Amino acid sequence: MVDADNSQDKAIQWFRGASPYIKAHRGATMVMCLPDALLDTPLFNNLIPDLALLSHLGVRLVLSFGLRTQIDSALEKKHAISTIIEGRRVTDDEALKSILTASGRARSLFESRLSMGLPNTPMAGARLSVCSGNYITAQPFGVHNGIDYQHTGTVRQVHSAEINNQLASGNIVLLPPTGYSLTGDIFNLPAEEVSCEAAIALKADKLIFFVDTLPLDENGRVIREASAASMEALAQKQQSDELSRTLLRAIKASRNNVARVHLLSLSDPNALMRELFTIDGGGTLVTAKRWEHLRAAGIQDVNGIIELIEPLQNNGTLATRTREQLEIDIEQFVVCEREGMVIACAALFASTDSGTDSDRAANGLGEIACVVTHPDYRGQGRAGDLIAHLEAKAKSLNLSTLMLLSTRAAHWFIERGYEEKSAADMPATRKIAYDSKRNSKMFVKQL
Ligand SMILES: CC(C)(COP(=O)(O)OP(=O)(O)OC[C@H]1O[C@@H](n2cnc3c(N)ncnc32)[C@H](O)[C@@H]1OP(=O)(O)O)[C@@H](O)C(=O)NCCC(=O)NCCS
């Protein structure tokens, strides 16, 4: 009984934790690229209820699917030779026939799975409406290095208005890896290209690729998050050419206003839900290069930070820090720089007791301070980003608790999970420096 209660409590806690994501995803357009390797695996059956759930939560879903392995095996059975160069198949008449057969089968598979609704299944009563159509205009890929790619094409236009109409009617849109030309010809298209171009044309909030392996950095660690610019340097050095090509598409989409591109592992059955509804996610996130960026502060930022905080020190919002103090503490600061100007800052002091790294870890307590966004740039998530960054840094320093003092931003911190505590509960060593005249409130968050 106790165990059941515990697991229920955990589920309730998880649900509460997921609520900001549920809110954020409602009405969002997500384009997903599903490789056909997925279609015949148990993962596909897992994914279908997840897609249904997303659709019921108000996510506008566009599913693009590939057919590569199915075509390979169909052609193999016919003893037909098929050439793939840099991810593009040379599509002759025989290959095109196989593509059309496989495409019809894949479409029926999606339609049937999304129509499931038997009681006692995760899809009970779900029945979703799926549609497909001539939403992609293609043109021939042509002759490259003397090789005629025949029925292989490239995306010429994505008919986003028609797709948007379907999404607005609550339909899930399926995009097969085929397109039609103005001459009425059918072309085979790489699914990754279809999804990338569709995400750009639809100004999608997310583009999601499912891949065999996630990208690794120079030290062989999975890259969890990267800007398009830093990913570019790593794209060519990946384990497979296919992954490199997917990364290039991810970079292209990010640079063309697709806010977030996610790469998820095909071997993780919960990859999609983990990525969309948990803070740490599980895949790789590629975001657009921002012409402003968040970075650790250096001594060159002291003047910029002073300009930013001085008015707030003068009106009593912030405690006064001298230039000397700031110069000593500069390494604890992170700043948001926009075209050479510091427009937001925040600091993390890893211990209120002493300075050494081991003391910090033993102490487990950090203090957030000096969270400021320039008045012209408020309300766009900058301070939120800085705090998220510092909380991640605190975790990496093995800190378990963060405290802060604030006179005017109580609710801002409460909304980000900080709880008000009595200043009397402050560690004794911190109390020494506490200016009781300011009467700041203390807030604490367990990490
Ligand atoms: C508090 C502060 C850092 C927020 O910066 P920001 O970059 O605008 O923050 P975000 O964009 O992440 O968050 C904006 C949201 O917080 C809300 N907000 C801003 N200041 C707030 C405050 N003092 N109390 C409660 N909510 C506040 C905004 O209304 C906005 O809400 P919305 O999303 O519902 O529109 C900024 O207002 C500031 O510099 N204030 C003065 C300095 C200060 O008091 N710092 C805290 C003590 S260290």
CSV table of C-alpha atoms and ligand atoms in Angstrom, one decimal, residues 312 317-318 343-345 368-375 377-386 404-413 415-416, ligand 1:
chain,number,residue,atom,x,y,z
A,312,LEU,CA,19.5,49.6,-9.5
A,317,THR,CA,17.0,47.4,-5.7
A,318,LEU,CA,20.4,45.8,-5.4
A,343,ILE,CA,22.5,43.4,-21.4
A,344,ALA,CA,22.0,40.9,-18.5
A,345,CYS,CA,24.0,39.3,-15.8
A,368,ILE,CA,22.7,33.4,-6.6
A,369,ALA,CA,23.1,37.2,-6.8
A,370,CYS,CA,23.0,40.2,-9.0
A,371,VAL,CA,20.3,39.0,-11.4
A,372,VAL,CA,19.7,41.9,-13.7
A,373,THR,CA,18.4,42.4,-17.2
A,374,HIS,CA,18.7,45.8,-18.9
A,375,PRO,CA,15.2,47.4,-18.9
A,377,TYR,CA,15.5,43.8,-22.9
A,378,ARG,CA,13.3,42.5,-20.2
A,379,GLY,CA,10.5,39.9,-20.6
A,380,GLN,CA,12.2,37.7,-23.2
A,381,GLY,CA,13.5,35.0,-21.0
A,382,ARG,CA,17.1,36.3,-20.6
A,383,ALA,CA,17.2,36.2,-16.8
A,384,GLY,CA,15.4,32.8,-16.9
A,385,ASP,CA,18.2,31.6,-19.2
A,386,LEU,CA,20.9,32.9,-16.9
A,404,LEU,CA,19.4,34.3,-2.8
A,405,LEU,CA,18.3,37.6,-1.3
A,406,SER,CA,15.9,39.9,-3.1
A,407,THR,CA,13.9,43.0,-2.2
A,408,ARG,CA,11.8,43.4,-5.3
A,409,ALA,CA,11.8,40.2,-7.4
A,410,ALA,CA,10.2,37.8,-4.9
A,411,HIS,CA,7.6,36.5,-7.3
A,412,TRP,CA,10.0,36.2,-10.2
A,413,PHE,CA,12.0,33.7,-8.1
A,415,GLU,CA,7.7,31.3,-10.1
A,416,ARG,CA,11.0,29.6,-10.8
B,1,LIG,C1,13.8,40.3,-12.4
B,1,LIG,C2,14.5,40.5,-13.7
B,1,LIG,C3,16.0,40.0,-13.5
B,1,LIG,C4,13.8,39.7,-14.8
B,1,LIG,O1,14.5,39.8,-16.0
B,1,LIG,P1,13.9,39.3,-17.4
B,1,LIG,O2,15.1,39.0,-18.4
B,1,LIG,O3,12.9,40.3,-17.9
B,1,LIG,O4,13.3,37.9,-17.0
B,1,LIG,P2,12.5,36.9,-17.9
B,1,LIG,O5,12.3,37.4,-19.2
B,1,LIG,O6,13.2,35.6,-17.7
B,1,LIG,O7,11.1,36.8,-17.1
B,1,LIG,C5,10.1,37.8,-17.4
B,1,LIG,C6,8.9,37.6,-16.6
B,1,LIG,O8,9.1,37.9,-15.2
B,1,LIG,C7,8.2,38.9,-14.8
B,1,LIG,N1,8.9,39.8,-13.9
B,1,LIG,C8,9.8,40.7,-14.2
B,1,LIG,N2,10.2,41.3,-13.0
B,1,LIG,C9,9.4,40.7,-12.0
B,1,LIG,C10,9.4,40.9,-10.6
B,1,LIG,N3,10.1,41.9,-10.0
B,1,LIG,N4,8.5,40.2,-9.9
B,1,LIG,C11,7.8,39.2,-10.5
B,1,LIG,N5,7.8,39.0,-11.9
B,1,LIG,C12,8.6,39.7,-12.6
B,1,LIG,C13,7.8,39.6,-16.1
B,1,LIG,O9,6.5,40.2,-16.0
B,1,LIG,C14,7.8,38.4,-17.1
B,1,LIG,O10,6.6,37.7,-16.9
B,1,LIG,P3,5.7,37.1,-18.2
B,1,LIG,O11,6.6,36.0,-18.7
B,1,LIG,O12,4.5,36.5,-17.5
B,1,LIG,O13,5.6,38.2,-19.1
B,1,LIG,C15,14.5,42.0,-14.2
B,1,LIG,O14,13.2,42.5,-14.1
B,1,LIG,C16,15.4,42.9,-13.4
B,1,LIG,O15,16.5,43.2,-13.8
B,1,LIG,N6,14.9,43.4,-12.3
B,1,LIG,C17,15.7,44.3,-11.4
B,1,LIG,C18,16.8,43.6,-10.7
B,1,LIG,C19,16.3,42.6,-9.7
B,1,LIG,O16,15.3,42.9,-8.9
B,1,LIG,N7,16.9,41.4,-9.6
B,1,LIG,C20,16.6,40.4,-8.7
B,1,LIG,C21,17.4,40.4,-7.4
B,1,LIG,S1,19.0,39.8,-7.6
